[in-house]
Tab-separated table of C-alpha atoms in Angstrom:
chain	number	residue	atom	x	y	z
T	1	ASN	CA	-214.905	-62.154	42.267
T	2	ALA	CA	-218.246	-63.911	41.915
T	3	GLY	CA	-219.724	-61.021	39.878
T	4	VAL	CA	-223.516	-61.212	39.781
T	5	THR	CA	-225.150	-64.224	41.388
T	6	GLN	CA	-228.804	-65.223	41.171
T	7	THR	CA	-230.835	-67.792	43.059
T	8	PRO	CA	-232.634	-70.027	42.393
T	9	LYS	CA	-231.584	-71.296	38.957
T	10	PHE	CA	-234.942	-72.928	38.295
T	11	ARG	CA	-238.371	-72.709	39.895
T	12	ILE	CA	-241.865	-73.931	39.178
T	13	LEU	CA	-244.727	-71.981	40.724
T	14	LYS	CA	-248.438	-72.564	40.815
T	15	ILE	CA	-250.760	-69.772	39.746
T	16	GLY	CA	-251.284	-67.364	42.628
T	17	GLN	CA	-248.141	-68.272	44.530
T	18	SER	CA	-245.479	-65.702	45.386
T	19	MET	CA	-241.708	-65.855	45.394
T	20	THR	CA	-238.579	-63.741	45.569
T	21	LEU	CA	-235.747	-63.970	43.075
T	22	GLN	CA	-232.456	-63.107	44.725
T	23	CYS	CA	-229.658	-61.095	43.115
T	24	THR	CA	-226.318	-60.137	44.642
T	25	GLN	CA	-223.317	-58.368	43.125
T	26	ASP	CA	-219.858	-57.950	44.614
T	27	MET	CA	-218.515	-55.249	42.263
T	28	ASN	CA	-219.778	-52.289	44.300
T	29	HIS	CA	-221.932	-51.135	41.378
T	30	ASN	CA	-224.540	-48.503	42.034
T	31	TYR	CA	-226.784	-49.477	39.131
T	32	MET	CA	-228.723	-52.715	39.106
T	33	TYR	CA	-231.380	-54.048	36.745
T	34	TRP	CA	-233.930	-56.813	36.378
T	35	TYR	CA	-234.831	-58.085	32.914
T	36	ARG	CA	-237.042	-60.809	31.597
T	37	GLN	CA	-236.199	-62.693	28.435
T	38	ASP	CA	-238.872	-64.311	26.314
T	39	PRO	CA	-238.115	-66.209	23.069
T	40	GLY	CA	-237.703	-63.873	20.099
T	41	MET	CA	-238.374	-60.798	22.232
T	42	GLY	CA	-234.941	-59.832	23.493
T	43	LEU	CA	-234.687	-58.471	27.021
T	44	LYS	CA	-237.333	-56.298	28.609
T	45	LEU	CA	-236.482	-54.127	31.613
T	46	ILE	CA	-238.681	-54.781	34.637
T	47	TYR	CA	-237.160	-52.533	37.314
T	48	TYR	CA	-233.895	-50.775	37.917
T	49	SER	CA	-232.068	-49.100	40.778
T	50	VAL	CA	-229.470	-46.322	40.837
T	51	GLY	CA	-228.409	-46.954	44.394
T	52	ALA	CA	-229.498	-48.226	47.782
T	53	GLY	CA	-233.000	-47.027	48.554
T	54	ILE	CA	-233.739	-45.835	45.003
T	55	THR	CA	-235.713	-47.896	42.499
T	56	ASP	CA	-237.827	-47.169	39.456
T	57	LYS	CA	-240.039	-48.948	36.963
T	58	GLY	CA	-238.844	-50.190	33.629
T	59	GLU	CA	-240.834	-51.223	30.599
T	60	VAL	CA	-242.777	-54.178	32.091
T	61	PRO	CA	-243.173	-53.692	35.879
T	62	ASN	CA	-246.711	-55.000	36.389
T	63	GLY	CA	-246.865	-57.987	38.727
T	64	TYR	CA	-243.418	-57.359	40.197
T	65	ASN	CA	-241.861	-55.419	43.054
T	66	VAL	CA	-238.294	-54.653	44.079
T	67	SER	CA	-236.357	-53.244	46.976
T	68	ARG	CA	-232.764	-52.112	47.365
T	69	SER	CA	-231.703	-51.896	50.980
T	70	THR	CA	-227.990	-52.439	50.282
T	71	THR	CA	-225.640	-51.790	47.372
T	72	GLU	CA	-225.097	-55.527	46.933
T	73	ASP	CA	-228.637	-56.918	46.876
T	74	PHE	CA	-231.575	-56.287	44.560
T	75	PRO	CA	-234.339	-58.877	45.068
T	76	LEU	CA	-237.319	-59.162	42.712
T	77	ARG	CA	-240.666	-60.126	44.204
T	78	LEU	CA	-243.434	-61.816	42.240
T	79	GLU	CA	-246.847	-61.539	43.842
T	80	LEU	CA	-249.734	-63.725	42.678
T	81	ALA	CA	-247.824	-65.511	39.936
T	82	ALA	CA	-249.513	-65.805	36.535
T	83	PRO	CA	-248.646	-67.953	33.484
T	84	SER	CA	-247.614	-64.754	31.652
T	85	GLN	CA	-244.704	-64.491	34.084
T	86	THR	CA	-243.170	-67.703	32.779
T	87	SER	CA	-239.806	-66.467	31.531
T	88	VAL	CA	-236.091	-66.350	32.159
T	89	TYR	CA	-235.132	-63.567	34.540
T	90	PHE	CA	-231.752	-61.868	34.481
T	91	CYS	CA	-230.263	-59.535	37.013
T	92	ALA	CA	-227.494	-57.179	35.915
T	93	SER	CA	-225.319	-54.516	37.466
T	94	GLY	CA	-223.252	-51.646	36.066
T	95	GLY	CA	-220.976	-48.959	37.298
T	96	ALA	CA	-221.964	-45.725	35.613
T	97	GLY	CA	-225.512	-46.020	34.401
T	98	ASP	CA	-226.552	-47.299	31.042
T	99	THR	CA	-223.512	-45.937	29.254
T	100	ASP	CA	-221.370	-48.413	31.077
T	101	THR	CA	-221.139	-52.149	30.591
T	102	GLN	CA	-223.778	-54.258	32.283
T	103	TYR	CA	-222.716	-57.479	33.966
T	104	PHE	CA	-225.319	-60.214	33.937
T	105	GLY	CA	-226.092	-63.047	36.290
T	106	PRO	CA	-226.711	-66.580	34.999
T	107	GLY	CA	-230.488	-66.226	35.095
T	108	THR	CA	-233.474	-67.827	36.796
T	109	ARG	CA	-235.816	-69.952	34.697
T	110	LEU	CA	-239.323	-69.600	36.099
T	111	THR	CA	-242.362	-71.602	35.042
T	112	VAL	CA	-245.847	-70.760	36.302
T	113	LEU	CA	-248.421	-73.532	35.915
L	1	ALA	CA	-237.609	-42.899	21.361
L	2	GLN	CA	-234.763	-45.301	21.001
L	3	SER	CA	-235.148	-48.583	19.196
L	4	VAL	CA	-232.977	-51.374	17.899
L	5	THR	CA	-233.648	-53.665	14.963
L	6	GLN	CA	-231.646	-56.791	14.364
L	7	LEU	CA	-232.138	-58.143	10.860
L	8	GLY	CA	-232.484	-61.893	10.869
L	9	SER	CA	-233.452	-63.912	13.925
L	10	HIS	CA	-231.220	-66.751	12.707
L	11	VAL	CA	-227.971	-66.669	10.736
L	12	SER	CA	-226.094	-69.767	9.616
L	13	VAL	CA	-222.504	-69.763	8.374
L	14	SER	CA	-219.877	-72.372	7.675
L	15	GLU	CA	-216.817	-72.642	9.859
L	16	GLY	CA	-214.170	-70.284	8.485
L	17	ALA	CA	-216.691	-68.052	6.712
L	18	LEU	CA	-217.383	-64.390	7.369
L	19	VAL	CA	-219.851	-63.605	10.129
L	20	LEU	CA	-222.094	-60.555	9.589
L	21	LEU	CA	-224.848	-59.747	12.077
L	22	ARG	CA	-226.885	-56.654	11.303
L	23	CYS	CA	-228.091	-54.003	13.711
L	24	ASN	CA	-229.850	-50.733	12.985
L	25	TYR	CA	-230.764	-48.268	15.665
L	26	SER	CA	-232.936	-45.248	16.143
L	27	SER	CA	-231.875	-42.520	18.538
L	28	SER	CA	-232.525	-38.808	18.774
L	29	VAL	CA	-229.100	-38.086	20.256
L	30	PRO	CA	-225.664	-39.649	19.764
L	31	PRO	CA	-226.009	-43.161	21.066
L	32	TYR	CA	-223.945	-45.586	23.031
L	33	LEU	CA	-224.093	-48.946	21.259
L	34	PHE	CA	-223.317	-52.411	22.529
L	35	TRP	CA	-223.083	-55.974	21.311
L	36	TYR	CA	-223.597	-58.719	23.857
L	37	VAL	CA	-223.287	-62.485	23.402
L	38	GLN	CA	-225.295	-65.150	25.210
L	39	TYR	CA	-224.104	-68.734	25.265
L	40	PRO	CA	-226.659	-71.457	26.053
L	41	ASN	CA	-227.985	-71.327	29.601
L	42	GLN	CA	-225.826	-68.336	30.519
L	43	GLY	CA	-226.260	-64.627	31.057
L	44	LEU	CA	-225.184	-61.996	28.537
L	45	GLN	CA	-221.535	-60.967	28.208
L	46	LEU	CA	-220.236	-57.786	26.598
L	47	LEU	CA	-218.544	-58.291	23.226
L	48	LEU	CA	-217.837	-54.644	22.458
L	49	LYS	CA	-219.226	-51.130	22.843
L	50	TYR	CA	-219.182	-47.858	20.950
L	51	THR	CA	-218.969	-44.705	23.052
L	52	SER	CA	-218.218	-42.008	20.426
L	53	ALA	CA	-214.489	-42.601	20.154
L	54	ALA	CA	-213.286	-44.593	17.116
L	55	THR	CA	-216.054	-45.656	14.749
L	56	LEU	CA	-214.480	-49.104	14.282
L	57	VAL	CA	-214.669	-50.933	17.564
L	58	LYS	CA	-212.760	-54.116	18.286
L	59	GLY	CA	-214.092	-56.586	20.808
L	60	ILE	CA	-213.282	-59.942	22.264
L	61	ASN	CA	-212.929	-63.198	20.337
L	62	GLY	CA	-212.021	-61.457	17.066
L	63	PHE	CA	-215.310	-59.581	16.659
L	64	GLU	CA	-215.556	-55.973	15.556
L	65	ALA	CA	-218.306	-53.522	14.694
L	66	GLU	CA	-218.428	-50.293	12.746
L	67	PHE	CA	-220.590	-47.343	13.729
L	68	LYS	CA	-222.078	-45.706	10.625
L	69	LYS	CA	-224.076	-42.645	11.565
L	70	SER	CA	-225.359	-42.030	8.025
L	71	GLU	CA	-226.814	-45.532	7.907
L	72	THR	CA	-227.749	-45.660	11.630
L	73	SER	CA	-226.075	-49.051	11.718
L	74	PHE	CA	-223.723	-50.945	13.998
L	75	HIS	CA	-223.161	-54.274	12.279
L	76	LEU	CA	-221.064	-56.970	13.939
L	77	THR	CA	-218.466	-58.884	11.922
L	78	LYS	CA	-215.848	-61.558	12.316
L	79	PRO	CA	-213.627	-62.599	9.403
L	80	SER	CA	-213.623	-66.321	10.144
L	81	ALA	CA	-216.304	-68.144	12.122
L	82	HIS	CA	-215.409	-70.747	14.682
L	83	MET	CA	-217.667	-73.439	16.091
L	84	SER	CA	-217.389	-71.791	19.506
L	85	ASP	CA	-219.046	-68.631	18.097
L	86	ALA	CA	-222.421	-70.383	17.999
L	87	ALA	CA	-224.557	-68.333	20.380
L	88	GLU	CA	-227.199	-65.629	20.466
L	89	TYR	CA	-226.087	-62.062	19.867
L	90	PHE	CA	-227.854	-58.941	21.062
L	91	CYS	CA	-227.400	-55.383	19.903
L	92	ALA	CA	-228.308	-52.672	22.423
L	93	VAL	CA	-228.543	-48.878	22.464
L	94	THR	CA	-228.519	-46.177	25.132
L	95	ASP	CA	-228.817	-42.442	24.597
L	96	THR	CA	-226.058	-40.376	26.122
L	97	GLY	CA	-227.597	-39.032	29.274
L	98	GLY	CA	-230.309	-41.623	29.016
L	99	PHE	CA	-231.024	-44.128	31.627
L	100	LYS	CA	-232.234	-47.337	30.144
L	101	THR	CA	-230.721	-49.679	27.600
L	102	ILE	CA	-232.897	-51.028	24.810
L	103	PHE	CA	-232.012	-54.496	23.545
L	104	GLY	CA	-232.743	-55.912	20.128
L	105	ALA	CA	-234.616	-59.185	19.747
L	106	GLY	CA	-231.395	-61.108	19.198
L	107	THR	CA	-229.819	-63.086	16.364
L	108	ARG	CA	-228.954	-66.713	16.853
L	109	LEU	CA	-225.755	-67.671	15.047
L	110	PHE	CA	-225.294	-71.251	13.853
L	111	VAL	CA	-221.872	-72.422	12.685
L	112	LYS	CA	-221.711	-75.470	10.420
L	113	ALA	CA	-218.680	-77.737	10.288
């Protein structure tokens, strides 16, 4: 099993550009999450999904959008990138909501200049 | 509202010494508690979790944590540190019936030879 995969691993964007961070899981998990990790700040939840077609905002959703058309995929869209979005982004999936273990991808390091 | 406080952003121990990483939580209902580990340039991996069974929870790599309701703590320990334990450790909390996991800011563990 590949688990949770994320692409790309690294990306540099110019201010105002857009991009999509890809996330795929092969564990048939219903729950999927997007976090951002900034130094000394832990992980902040951006968006989450409880199943195909169902998404909701987390703690820091501004500037991001998500969709969940299949169980496996949960892409994160950045529109009009800003320097404040420079961060490491992690996708995670879990089987039974937040009381179950979350499985994390390797992360995408994004720099906005 | 839930919250997690990890005391000490950096902890340094000698190889073979006791590892103690502190975590205090705030939750209005019985919580689910987790410790995750993050090795450099990787995603988070579950070390152990407390889900209201035994208060002393054993995890991978010789780590364990004790849930103390009276102290609202879930400290992580390992009797003898190994060089390979050098990583960042995150404590996390979820309310039973809740939907989102709150992560602490993380504690980076350094192990000296």
